[in-house]
Amino acid sequence: MLGNSRTSAVNSTCSLSTETLTCNYVPEEIPDGVLSVTIKDFMLDKDLFVTHDELFQSESWKNVKYLTFKDDQDISSTRFILKDATLINLHQLKMLRIHMNSILIFEPNAFLGLENVNTLDFTGCTGLHLYRLRKALNGLDKVPNLEHLSLQGVYSYDGLNFDRTFISCLHGKPLKTLDFSKTHIASFEVAFLWTISDLEFINVSRVTFEVSDSYQFANVTPADVHRMGVDISYSTAGSLANPFSSNTFANLKIPFVEDSIPWSLYFALRMLNISGFNVGQPCRLYNIEIWSVHKFKILINQLIAKRNKLQRLDINLDCDNFDISSIIHFDLSENTLEYLHPSLPNCMTGLEHLDLSVNNLNDMLKENEQLFGQLLNNTERLKYISLASNQLVDLPDDFFEGNKNLVAINLAGNRLTQVHFKLHHLKHLSFIDLSSNNIRILDSMTMKQLDAMRIDLEPNVDNTDNMKMTSRDGYISSIRKVRLKGNPFSCDACETLSSIRWLVSTTITESSPDELTCKGEDDTNISLRDAVVVVEGICERKMKIIVITITSVVGSAICVGAVLMIYIRRRRALKQRRRHDIIELLRQDETRFAVFLSFCNEDDEFVQENVIGPLNDGLQRIVGTERNLNCIGDVEYRTGRYVHDEFLRCIELCTVFLCVVSDNYCNSSYCVQEFDLATQKTKPVILMMKGDVDIGLMTPTMQLLFRNQVRVLWEENNGEYRLKTSWENVCESILDIGSD
């Protein structure tokens, strides 16, 4: 008996919180307004009988709706015995929870009178035997309105046997959910579950199934299971087929057989959760084609396949014969997924919720941007898409082009730097999550795209779906919002000012400017509201620097220009003065010459006929004298003197060295010696080219002058030579060069 007698062993205590009373014994009276009672840590080191004789007798118990027996003590050898009709006076009771490690014994009529109870929860009862529970539940008068039965974590050394005998005790009850999660199941006569007419959901997640022939599917049709959802995630299946049991497949064409068991039944379920099935190596599928001879329709509305190490799904579906349009919710998150063939989501024409978060789809973007851009082409009904944590650095501009019904986009945890993909056509979009990306500065296109969310919101849009979809990420709003927290916004340069001002002034960011921060010049965090003043100060300082710099540069340029102008004028005046001095010297000193004319003997006839006369005449006109101004060695060298000395004497008396260059001149060692001595004396040299001359015959110094200085050119035509410039220009040049 569990009552006030407990005080003989342990102090009896109770605590009241709102509508919940927690005691370590069963109190005789319940305070007014209490709807929930928890009997906690009440077991002693002996068997405990819960009887109707003394407990739950008071009228105050009749209003209790929730009753919990909870004892976490490790007293597995003691027994908790619930006697017949013990709870018969709890007329308003809706939920009975028993959580303990002791051996549970229910007499056959222990649950008699619980007509309003819709939930029985035996989570973690390691001492519960199914055959005892079956006897207590058997009969239409035992918990006749039971809707939810939880046996989560119930333990049996040999494994639990959910046979037809146990399942039959649930017949006639409006049971909607069965929770067998975290158990060890030895046998499971699945076929008999479908005979529970109201059953909607079975949780067998994290279950260890033994290898057995007892998982019977005989006589079960897709129509029997379509109303039902099954969570078989993270279970280790023996005889149940594991779709990810192999590592890599490539270049296969796989026919889908409609009567395949059990997969045809799995595909007929309303909801199927197969997360965590693959605990081995990553699964990679390359160039796989799935086809069906006959048109086959999958009935699943919700398919969840998280954490299965599905690294590559290059599966091409035949959408015409393989109809998966019934899938509304598809979850492939946390799979390290690097590639997803577009035919898989695009065959799901009824898809509304797609979760591809925590994968590596940026690898697909790099591998084949065109196919990546087609992932959502045919999902017009899509309302929610999550591509969070995929290392994405960008998205194609028209990625969401065909998704006009989108309500929420989750791109958190990527590496986006800007938002250049189109949003303005998404009239129903109410939320986009860009948090924890790599956005430092919002450029003009990004601000324009995000502004379009506010401008293009259609009037009278029903926000019921918006609120439902966005609430999946903890966000509910009837207006459009953008989540930007966690981005490394910068406010360390003037270029960030327009971005900071937009963030502060816009009404579509979820966080206020005081909640968002940016990095300043000294790498400190500054709230965006304060950052406007900070960046304006940076801009002002920068402008001052620019003004000072421009002023300094302009001032310096003016000074340099003035100095340069003065220098040019002085140099021009100096040159004119030198030219005047040379002309005066040539007029007054008859030993001086304007030019030393150097040519080889083979060209003597050419020089005599074409050069000497016109050259001398031109110089005489400019200088204003009638004497000879050409110095020719054969004429001016003194007899009996060394040629070398005479050349040096004559070259000193001349203003410019003019050599008539031909192939013969280049091959003459005497002529080359004259040329070299003139250059050594730093005399100005003018090359007069007689026709075409082989440059390869020239000395390096002569080649340098040939390439860098203007030459006097003679053009030969049928043995006749014609000067390509005027003699006046040649003579003026001689005097100008001599003035430098």
XYZ file of C-alpha atoms in Angstrom:
740
model
C 0.000 0.000 0.000
C 1.313 3.473 -0.945
C -0.181 6.063 1.378
C 0.522 8.092 4.495
C 2.177 5.063 6.081
C 5.254 5.994 4.048
C 6.082 8.535 6.718
C 7.334 5.730 8.885
C 10.264 5.232 6.516
C 10.738 8.581 4.767
C 9.396 12.062 5.378
C 6.258 12.637 3.317
C 6.581 15.769 1.185
C 4.551 17.573 -1.452
C 5.167 20.653 -3.589
C 2.671 22.633 -5.629
C 3.476 24.470 -8.880
C 0.594 26.079 -10.781
C -1.712 23.158 -11.599
C 0.792 20.377 -10.766
C 1.199 18.638 -7.402
C 4.376 16.597 -6.824
C 4.588 14.204 -3.840
C 6.587 11.195 -2.708
C 3.403 9.449 -1.619
C -0.250 9.313 -2.679
C -1.997 12.120 -0.816
C -5.540 11.661 0.438
C -6.711 15.099 -0.687
C -5.891 17.142 -3.780
C -5.909 20.975 -3.562
C -8.467 22.815 -5.647
C -7.369 23.633 -9.190
C -4.788 20.836 -9.426
C -5.108 18.913 -12.701
C -1.786 17.041 -12.709
C -0.322 14.837 -9.948
C 3.166 13.316 -9.948
C 4.111 10.629 -7.407
C 7.899 10.735 -7.440
C 10.700 8.712 -5.776
C 8.279 6.686 -3.690
C 9.677 3.137 -3.950
C 11.312 1.441 -0.973
C 13.337 -1.718 -0.860
C 10.205 -3.893 -0.784
C 7.186 -4.693 -2.902
C 4.601 -1.980 -3.187
C 0.896 -2.595 -3.634
C -1.283 0.150 -5.072
C -4.827 -0.722 -4.052
C -8.297 0.760 -4.328
C -9.121 0.203 -0.650
C -7.389 3.277 0.743
C -6.058 5.284 -2.235
C -7.736 7.718 -4.636
C -10.953 7.699 -2.589
C -11.452 11.411 -2.054
C -13.815 13.384 -4.269
C -10.901 15.798 -4.900
C -9.201 13.133 -7.059
C -12.041 13.145 -9.554
C -10.775 16.339 -11.260
C -7.240 15.065 -11.854
C -6.481 14.684 -15.592
C -2.818 13.672 -15.530
C -1.278 11.093 -13.169
C 2.403 10.135 -13.179
C 4.270 7.494 -11.159
C 7.979 8.219 -11.532
C 10.879 6.641 -9.696
C 14.430 6.796 -11.065
C 15.930 4.687 -8.279
C 17.742 1.544 -9.394
C 15.546 -0.890 -7.427
C 14.926 -3.480 -10.117
C 14.222 -6.346 -7.673
C 11.139 -4.770 -6.094
C 7.646 -4.977 -7.529
C 5.095 -2.260 -8.219
C 1.710 -3.972 -8.187
C -1.341 -2.138 -9.505
C -4.405 -3.896 -8.145
C -7.785 -4.242 -9.845
C -9.910 -1.089 -10.183
C -7.410 0.998 -8.208
C -7.962 4.062 -10.393
C -11.697 3.611 -10.939
C -12.590 6.884 -9.187
C -10.401 9.023 -11.471
C -13.242 9.812 -13.856
C -11.497 12.804 -15.547
C -8.114 11.120 -15.982
C -6.767 11.497 -19.559
C -3.128 10.463 -19.219
C -1.461 7.806 -17.094
C 2.330 7.697 -17.055
C 4.426 5.093 -15.218
C 8.202 5.533 -15.452
C 10.293 3.262 -13.208
C 12.814 0.435 -13.094
C 10.883 -1.870 -10.732
C 8.977 -4.917 -11.889
C 5.512 -3.815 -12.961
C 2.572 -6.106 -12.290
C -0.892 -5.132 -13.493
C -3.806 -7.227 -12.340
C -6.268 -8.031 -15.180
C -8.692 -5.269 -14.157
C -6.087 -2.704 -13.088
C -7.218 -0.266 -15.793
C -10.921 -0.791 -15.267
C -12.951 2.418 -15.154
C -10.406 4.579 -17.077
C -12.951 5.535 -19.690
C -11.474 8.962 -20.486
C -7.799 7.961 -20.589
C -6.396 8.476 -24.094
C -2.680 8.087 -23.286
C -0.764 5.301 -21.560
C 2.960 6.026 -21.258
C 5.330 3.358 -19.939
C 8.560 4.977 -21.160
C 11.687 3.456 -19.601
C 9.856 0.726 -17.675
C 12.498 -1.954 -17.845
C 10.482 -4.275 -15.613
C 7.305 -4.313 -17.718
C 6.317 -7.661 -19.270
C 4.074 -7.468 -22.296
C 1.936 -10.426 -21.330
C 0.918 -8.666 -18.083
C 0.158 -5.455 -19.966
C -1.819 -7.437 -22.546
C -4.072 -8.946 -19.889
C -4.684 -5.522 -18.335
C -5.611 -4.014 -21.712
C -7.644 -6.915 -23.068
C -11.324 -6.104 -23.350
C -13.449 -3.235 -24.657
C -14.039 -1.971 -21.098
C -10.266 -1.487 -20.479
C -9.204 2.024 -21.491
C -11.828 2.108 -24.268
C -10.687 5.528 -25.590
C -6.955 4.800 -25.734
C -5.310 6.786 -28.555
C -1.610 6.815 -27.631
C 0.444 3.932 -26.227
C 4.149 4.399 -25.475
C 6.431 1.478 -24.671
C 9.626 3.420 -25.383
C 12.671 1.854 -23.775
C 10.747 -1.155 -22.372
C 13.272 -3.924 -21.906
C 13.206 -7.685 -22.197
C 16.288 -9.878 -22.053
C 15.010 -12.137 -24.810
C 13.514 -9.308 -26.818
C 9.941 -8.136 -27.063
C 7.411 -10.160 -29.023
C 4.700 -8.084 -30.639
C 2.604 -10.988 -31.799
C -1.024 -11.227 -32.823
C -2.059 -11.967 -29.215
C -0.665 -8.662 -27.964
C -1.935 -6.689 -30.953
C -5.418 -8.189 -30.665
C -5.823 -6.696 -27.165
C -5.723 -3.263 -28.848
C -8.627 -4.023 -31.168
C -11.713 -1.943 -30.626
C -9.716 0.977 -29.227
C -9.264 4.197 -31.256
C -5.491 3.811 -31.074
C -3.661 6.375 -33.235
C -0.003 6.122 -32.199
C 2.226 3.293 -31.018
C 5.718 4.031 -29.696
C 8.072 1.012 -29.549
C 11.260 3.107 -29.898
C 14.531 2.241 -28.136
C 13.518 -1.375 -27.617
C 14.811 -4.817 -28.575
C 12.216 -6.555 -30.729
C 12.518 -10.290 -31.222
C 9.438 -10.723 -33.400
C 6.863 -8.445 -34.909
C 3.775 -9.714 -36.690
C 3.402 -6.518 -38.669
C 0.391 -7.706 -40.650
C -1.820 -7.551 -37.589
C -0.964 -3.891 -36.937
C -2.978 -2.916 -39.971
C -6.049 -4.470 -38.328
C -6.016 -1.597 -35.796
C -8.347 0.526 -37.858
C -7.455 3.990 -36.459
C -3.680 3.556 -36.244
C -1.865 6.541 -37.802
C 1.730 6.408 -36.574
C 4.209 3.757 -35.400
C 7.535 4.760 -33.850
C 10.123 1.990 -34.074
C 13.155 4.311 -34.150
C 16.409 3.198 -32.508
C 15.103 -0.372 -32.296
C 17.233 -3.495 -32.544
C 15.375 -6.000 -34.710
C 16.500 -9.601 -34.448
C 16.943 -11.697 -37.573
C 13.672 -13.557 -37.706
C 10.941 -14.791 -40.022
C 8.277 -13.245 -37.859
C 8.076 -9.870 -39.620
C 5.063 -10.972 -41.612
C 3.820 -8.861 -44.523
C 1.501 -11.462 -46.034
C -1.923 -10.237 -47.087
C -0.946 -6.612 -46.461
C -1.758 -4.243 -49.323
C -0.656 -0.653 -49.971
C -4.205 0.502 -49.261
C -3.922 -0.982 -45.730
C -0.862 1.084 -44.819
C -1.371 4.403 -46.610
C -3.030 6.073 -43.619
C 0.024 5.331 -41.492
C 3.355 6.959 -40.746
C 6.382 4.906 -39.676
C 9.545 6.140 -37.994
C 12.193 3.452 -38.340
C 15.168 5.822 -38.037
C 18.454 4.767 -36.447
C 17.273 1.161 -36.140
C 19.422 -1.862 -36.795
C 17.417 -4.137 -39.025
C 18.051 -7.836 -39.442
C 15.545 -9.212 -41.901
C 14.284 -5.737 -42.805
C 15.977 -4.589 -45.988
C 18.613 -1.861 -45.624
C 18.687 0.219 -48.815
C 22.157 1.581 -48.023
C 23.877 -1.693 -47.134
C 26.337 -1.435 -50.060
C 28.970 1.211 -50.609
C 29.181 2.215 -54.280
C 27.117 1.511 -57.384
C 27.840 2.801 -60.886
C 26.389 2.619 -64.394
C 23.299 0.547 -63.589
C 19.768 0.410 -64.980
C 17.490 -0.832 -62.208
C 13.932 -2.000 -62.953
C 11.414 -1.298 -60.202
C 9.155 -4.281 -59.515
C 5.762 -3.172 -58.225
C 5.056 -6.239 -56.085
C 8.417 -6.078 -54.293
C 7.970 -6.712 -50.543
C 8.513 -4.875 -48.256
C 9.488 -1.783 -50.283
C 6.163 -1.507 -52.075
C 4.535 -1.259 -48.637
C 7.089 1.273 -47.405
C 6.346 3.439 -50.443
C 2.628 3.236 -49.650
C 2.993 4.687 -46.148
C 1.818 8.214 -45.445
C 5.121 9.026 -43.724
C 8.399 7.120 -43.607
C 11.476 8.089 -41.578
C 14.522 6.000 -42.473
C 17.141 8.331 -41.012
C 20.354 6.858 -39.652
C 19.993 3.487 -41.386
C 23.489 3.578 -42.835
C 26.166 3.484 -40.137
C 28.912 2.139 -42.433
C 30.801 3.659 -45.323
C 29.403 6.591 -47.349
C 27.021 5.510 -50.096
C 27.880 6.707 -53.624
C 25.614 6.181 -56.612
C 27.000 7.043 -60.056
C 24.902 7.104 -63.221
C 22.015 5.009 -61.881
C 18.794 4.824 -63.882
C 15.599 3.585 -62.215
C 12.755 2.683 -64.529
C 9.446 0.906 -64.433
C 7.738 -0.983 -67.242
C 4.353 -0.098 -65.821
C 3.307 3.209 -64.335
C 3.940 3.018 -60.591
C 2.751 5.582 -58.080
C 4.370 6.109 -54.679
C 1.872 7.178 -52.030
C 4.276 8.585 -49.445
C 3.601 12.184 -48.398
C 6.598 12.602 -46.115
C 9.982 10.928 -46.669
C 12.831 11.560 -44.227
C 16.294 10.113 -44.869
C 18.660 12.138 -42.666
C 22.155 11.072 -41.596
C 22.522 8.127 -43.978
C 25.905 9.123 -45.434
C 24.330 9.447 -48.885
C 27.343 11.142 -50.391
C 26.323 10.965 -54.047
C 22.865 10.362 -55.527
C 23.337 10.402 -59.280
C 19.956 8.728 -59.853
C 17.993 9.430 -63.008
C 14.301 8.619 -62.503
C 11.799 7.899 -65.261
C 9.214 10.438 -64.102
C 6.669 9.307 -66.691
C 6.368 5.805 -65.238
C 7.722 6.397 -61.729
C 5.257 8.789 -60.093
C 6.506 10.334 -56.837
C 4.384 13.470 -57.068
C 2.632 12.597 -53.768
C 5.758 13.468 -51.740
C 5.132 16.779 -49.992
C 7.972 16.718 -47.451
C 11.442 15.422 -48.417
C 14.405 15.525 -46.020
C 17.953 14.600 -47.094
C 19.752 16.716 -44.500
C 23.019 15.812 -42.748
C 24.125 13.295 -45.385
C 27.431 14.876 -46.519
C 25.642 14.942 -49.885
C 27.912 16.148 -52.696
C 25.682 15.465 -55.705
C 21.936 15.129 -56.263
C 20.584 14.443 -59.738
C 17.880 17.024 -60.561
C 15.406 14.338 -61.687
C 14.868 13.230 -58.074
C 13.420 16.498 -56.699
C 11.932 17.468 -60.060
C 9.849 14.278 -60.233
C 8.306 15.383 -56.914
C 5.925 17.826 -58.543
C 3.847 18.078 -55.355
C 6.846 18.906 -53.157
C 6.282 21.707 -50.628
C 9.080 21.193 -48.083
C 12.653 20.277 -49.123
C 15.465 20.033 -46.581
C 18.978 19.637 -48.034
C 20.787 21.283 -45.128
C 24.154 20.238 -43.658
C 25.533 18.738 -46.868
C 28.302 19.596 -49.336
C 26.314 20.674 -52.388
C 28.857 23.353 -53.239
C 30.863 20.461 -54.685
C 28.028 19.856 -57.158
C 27.927 23.572 -57.982
C 31.630 23.420 -58.842
C 31.328 20.103 -60.713
C 28.318 20.974 -62.864
C 26.783 24.425 -62.375
C 24.192 23.796 -65.087
C 22.764 20.666 -63.412
C 22.892 22.327 -59.999
C 20.853 25.189 -61.414
C 18.155 22.686 -62.472
C 17.599 21.187 -58.991
C 14.312 23.057 -58.416
C 13.144 23.577 -62.002
C 9.934 21.526 -61.721
C 9.004 22.089 -58.071
C 6.463 24.847 -58.582
C 4.560 24.071 -55.362
C 7.652 24.334 -53.184
C 7.076 26.530 -50.127
C 10.125 25.835 -47.976
C 13.697 25.113 -49.058
C 16.700 24.665 -46.780
C 20.205 24.688 -48.226
C 21.782 25.688 -44.917
C 25.373 24.645 -44.196
C 26.333 23.487 -47.692
C 29.513 25.590 -48.067
C 27.770 27.458 -50.900
C 29.713 30.477 -52.150
C 27.013 31.515 -54.626
C 23.748 30.472 -56.273
C 22.832 30.752 -59.971
C 20.891 33.957 -60.682
C 17.736 32.084 -61.754
C 17.972 29.270 -59.183
C 14.482 30.006 -57.757
C 12.991 30.998 -61.113
C 10.336 28.246 -61.083
C 9.413 28.454 -57.383
C 6.875 31.273 -57.304
C 5.133 29.798 -54.218
C 8.205 29.889 -51.985
C 7.462 31.124 -48.469
C 10.794 30.565 -46.712
C 14.409 30.085 -47.861
C 17.100 28.926 -45.456
C 20.668 29.626 -46.619
C 22.252 29.955 -43.174
C 25.766 28.733 -42.474
C 27.098 28.976 -46.030
C 29.846 31.166 -47.495
C 27.734 33.607 -49.493
C 29.239 37.072 -49.907
C 26.334 38.686 -51.799
C 22.728 37.989 -52.853
C 22.650 38.182 -56.634
C 20.055 35.436 -57.240
C 16.595 36.708 -58.187
C 13.954 37.182 -55.483
C 11.617 39.844 -56.873
C 9.275 37.299 -58.511
C 8.674 35.397 -55.238
C 5.445 37.134 -54.251
C 4.763 34.864 -51.250
C 8.284 34.910 -49.808
C 8.158 36.049 -46.187
C 11.481 34.876 -44.788
C 15.027 34.285 -45.992
C 17.752 33.166 -43.605
C 21.209 34.454 -44.570
C 22.722 34.204 -41.097
C 26.303 33.037 -40.515
C 27.474 33.557 -44.083
C 30.464 35.595 -45.251
C 28.709 38.866 -46.086
C 30.999 41.793 -45.258
C 29.517 44.546 -47.428
C 26.126 44.567 -49.153
C 26.663 45.727 -52.718
C 24.026 47.650 -54.672
C 22.628 44.532 -56.379
C 22.209 42.700 -53.059
C 20.399 45.658 -51.512
C 18.189 45.860 -54.604
C 17.311 42.136 -54.403
C 16.480 42.315 -50.695
C 14.514 45.521 -51.154
C 12.454 43.690 -53.778
C 11.088 41.454 -51.013
C 9.466 44.493 -49.442
C 8.328 46.171 -52.657
C 6.819 43.155 -54.386
C 4.753 41.736 -51.515
C 1.346 40.968 -52.994
C -1.632 42.491 -51.179
C -4.073 40.197 -49.414
C -1.654 37.252 -49.386
C -2.847 34.576 -46.973
C -0.038 34.297 -44.416
C -1.269 31.067 -42.814
C 1.141 28.983 -44.859
C 3.882 31.577 -44.368
C 3.612 31.281 -40.606
C 3.426 27.520 -40.727
C 6.475 27.114 -42.936
C 8.704 29.670 -41.279
C 7.845 28.437 -37.823
C 9.872 25.328 -38.603
C 12.956 27.480 -38.062
C 11.626 29.251 -35.029
C 10.369 32.224 -37.017
C 6.753 33.358 -37.274
C 5.778 36.580 -38.965
C 3.095 37.994 -41.199
C 5.572 40.364 -42.891
C 8.735 39.735 -44.825
C 11.983 39.397 -42.911
C 15.642 38.669 -43.628
C 17.875 37.052 -41.005
C 21.420 38.419 -41.235
C 22.953 37.782 -37.814
C 26.337 36.089 -37.651
C 27.738 37.742 -40.786
C 31.151 39.492 -40.507
C 29.870 42.913 -41.515
C 32.635 45.440 -42.042
C 32.641 49.099 -41.044
C 36.359 49.792 -41.334
C 36.286 51.766 -44.584
C 34.283 54.500 -46.268
C 33.171 52.003 -48.947
C 30.961 50.272 -46.332
C 28.829 53.366 -45.617
C 25.964 52.627 -48.049
C 25.788 49.034 -46.759
C 25.698 50.130 -43.110
C 23.076 52.803 -43.795
C 20.876 50.260 -45.562
C 21.148 47.785 -42.684
C 20.214 50.486 -40.188
C 17.329 51.981 -42.159
C 15.675 48.905 -43.671
C 12.632 47.359 -42.018
C 13.050 43.846 -43.398
C 15.977 42.656 -41.279
C 14.905 40.413 -38.433
C 17.432 41.807 -35.965
C 17.486 45.444 -34.907
C 20.572 47.573 -35.697
C 21.539 47.336 -32.016
C 21.691 43.531 -32.238
C 23.867 43.395 -35.370
C 27.552 44.290 -35.191
C 30.378 45.042 -37.585
C 34.178 45.095 -37.421
C 35.740 48.522 -37.081
C 39.199 49.765 -38.005
C 40.803 48.319 -34.895
C 38.951 44.988 -35.338
C 36.516 45.765 -32.516
C 32.807 44.971 -32.679
C 30.541 47.995 -33.149
C 26.756 47.984 -33.175
C 25.403 48.949 -36.595
C 23.531 51.935 -35.213
C 26.793 53.372 -33.848
C 28.690 52.299 -36.966
C 26.997 54.925 -39.149
C 28.682 57.754 -37.232
C 31.973 55.847 -37.137
C 32.037 55.228 -40.895
C 30.933 58.799 -41.653
C 33.955 59.920 -39.605
C 36.171 57.608 -41.679
C 34.717 59.070 -44.875
C 35.258 62.628 -43.624
C 38.830 61.813 -42.690
C 39.374 60.166 -46.057
C 37.914 63.186 -47.849
C 40.260 65.496 -45.960
C 43.183 63.297 -46.928
C 42.029 63.301 -50.561
C 41.628 67.095 -50.582
C 45.024 67.599 -48.981
C 46.590 65.092 -51.361
C 44.978 66.653 -54.439
C 45.964 70.122 -53.270
C 49.523 68.970 -52.700
C 49.690 67.180 -56.043
C 48.190 70.110 -57.930
C 50.506 72.545 -56.148
C 53.489 70.346 -56.854
C 52.415 69.944 -60.463
C 52.132 73.706 -60.862
C 55.568 74.193 -59.357
C 57.096 71.451 -61.471
C 55.338 72.841 -64.560
C 56.630 76.319 -63.877
C 60.163 75.056 -63.322
C 59.928 72.896 -66.437
C 58.650 75.814 -68.497
C 61.477 78.022 -67.286
C 63.973 75.248 -68.020
C 62.579 74.721 -71.541
C 62.654 78.415 -72.286
C 66.199 78.732 -70.980
C 67.287 75.657 -72.895
C 65.659 76.979 -76.067
C 67.321 80.359 -75.589
C 70.655 78.658 -74.879
C 70.316 76.556 -78.016
C 69.508 79.605 -80.109
C 72.481 81.404 -78.634
C 74.764 78.445 -79.369
C 73.431 78.247 -82.945
C 74.077 81.943 -83.338
C 77.602 81.515 -81.928
C 78.321 78.627 -84.319
C 77.136 80.621 -87.317
C 79.195 83.646 -86.233
C 82.226 81.414 -85.731
C 81.784 79.912 -89.205
C 81.525 83.431 -90.693
C 84.584 84.839 -88.959
C 86.953 81.853 -88.678
C 87.786 80.455 -92.108
C 89.479 77.421 -90.528
C 86.150 76.183 -89.132
C 83.748 73.833 -90.932
C 80.062 73.068 -90.409
C 80.382 69.368 -91.224
C 83.016 66.659 -91.667
C 81.918 64.573 -94.653
C 83.026 60.925 -94.311
C 82.642 58.452 -97.236
C 84.509 55.608 -98.836
C 86.415 55.842 -102.146
C 83.916 53.502 -103.863
C 81.189 56.113 -103.240
C 83.297 59.098 -104.376
C 81.421 59.589 -107.649
C 78.030 59.487 -105.834
C 79.190 62.012 -103.219
C 80.741 64.362 -105.786
C 77.649 64.402 -107.976
C 74.893 64.340 -105.340
C 76.141 65.522 -101.948
C 79.041 67.961 -101.838
C 77.581 70.716 -103.973
C 73.997 70.853 -102.620
C 75.227 70.410 -99.049
C 77.724 73.248 -99.256
C 75.225 75.533 -101.036
C 72.610 74.968 -98.338
C 75.032 75.627 -95.505
C 76.354 78.768 -97.170
C 72.839 80.206 -97.497
C 72.069 79.632 -93.799
C 75.459 80.814 -92.486
C 75.675 83.758 -94.902
C 79.109 83.044 -96.341
C 80.535 82.048 -99.716
C 83.412 79.918 -98.475
C 83.496 76.126 -98.317
C 81.826 74.716 -95.154
C 82.392 71.004 -95.947
C 85.498 69.351 -94.545
C 86.680 66.471 -96.747
C 89.799 64.592 -95.618
C 91.388 64.237 -99.040
C 91.189 68.024 -99.425
C 91.921 69.324 -95.921
C 94.538 66.824 -94.656
C 98.060 68.387 -94.686
C 100.657 66.523 -96.727
C 103.283 64.570 -94.849
C 101.316 64.397 -91.584
C 99.883 61.325 -89.873
C 96.393 60.586 -91.129
C 95.200 59.859 -87.632
C 96.436 63.192 -86.327
C 95.005 65.058 -89.272
C 91.612 63.446 -88.804
C 91.583 64.449 -85.142
C 92.586 68.000 -86.085
C 89.864 68.283 -88.695
C 87.151 66.735 -86.573
C 87.886 69.289 -83.867
C 87.298 72.056 -86.433
C 83.912 70.632 -87.474
C 80.524 70.986 -85.791
C 78.923 67.697 -86.987
C 80.229 64.365 -88.381
C 78.194 63.308 -91.465
C 78.942 59.841 -92.851
C 77.564 58.487 -96.125
C 76.748 54.898 -95.113
C 76.784 52.112 -97.682
C 77.801 48.475 -97.716
C 81.203 49.594 -98.942
C 81.525 52.100 -96.073
C 80.717 49.384 -93.534
C 83.270 47.021 -95.053
C 86.019 49.703 -95.019
C 88.196 49.487 -91.915
C 89.435 53.050 -92.511
C 85.906 54.428 -92.678
C 84.845 52.465 -89.591
C 87.913 53.842 -87.762
C 86.854 57.395 -88.696
C 83.347 56.693 -87.406
C 84.636 55.263 -84.119
C 87.012 58.203 -83.536
C 84.176 60.669 -84.149
C 81.935 58.969 -81.642
C 84.762 58.789 -79.111
C 85.170 62.535 -79.486
C 81.413 62.814 -78.760
C 80.813 64.667 -81.975
C 77.156 64.752 -83.119
C 76.790 62.071 -85.851
C 74.308 62.067 -88.744
C 73.906 58.947 -90.875
C 73.201 59.514 -94.569
C 72.020 56.165 -95.988
C 72.887 55.435 -99.598
C 70.092 53.116 -100.718
C 69.477 49.842 -98.873
C 72.298 48.983 -96.486
C 72.808 45.598 -94.839
C 72.462 46.370 -91.136
C 74.413 43.249 -90.318
C 77.555 44.869 -91.740
C 77.313 47.821 -89.335
C 79.258 48.060 -86.094
C 77.183 47.847 -82.867
C 77.518 51.620 -82.333
C 76.409 52.325 -85.865
C 73.437 49.930 -85.451
C 72.426 51.745 -82.256
C 72.400 55.121 -84.064
C 70.599 53.538 -87.041
C 67.750 52.310 -84.817
C 67.403 55.340 -82.541
C 68.103 58.437 -84.640
C 66.495 59.992 -87.713
C 68.574 59.256 -90.819
C 69.048 61.061 -94.129
C 67.815 58.653 -96.810
C 68.679 58.325 -100.483
C 66.307 56.314 -102.655
C 67.654 54.600 -105.787
C 65.482 54.126 -108.870
C 67.018 52.788 -112.101
C 70.464 54.059 -111.102
C 69.152 57.506 -110.225
C 69.319 58.727 -106.606
C 66.736 60.954 -105.005
C 66.969 62.602 -101.559
C 63.798 61.787 -99.587
C 63.971 65.112 -97.675
C 65.088 68.639 -98.621
C 68.639 69.975 -98.460
C 67.345 72.895 -96.406
C 66.075 70.434 -93.767
C 69.416 68.576 -93.795
C 71.416 71.756 -93.361
C 69.147 73.171 -90.655
C 69.446 69.859 -88.792
C 73.245 69.977 -88.958
C 73.320 73.384 -87.294
C 70.596 72.434 -84.764
C 72.385 69.235 -83.703
C 75.599 71.149 -83.398
C 73.865 73.545 -80.981
C 72.754 70.794 -78.538
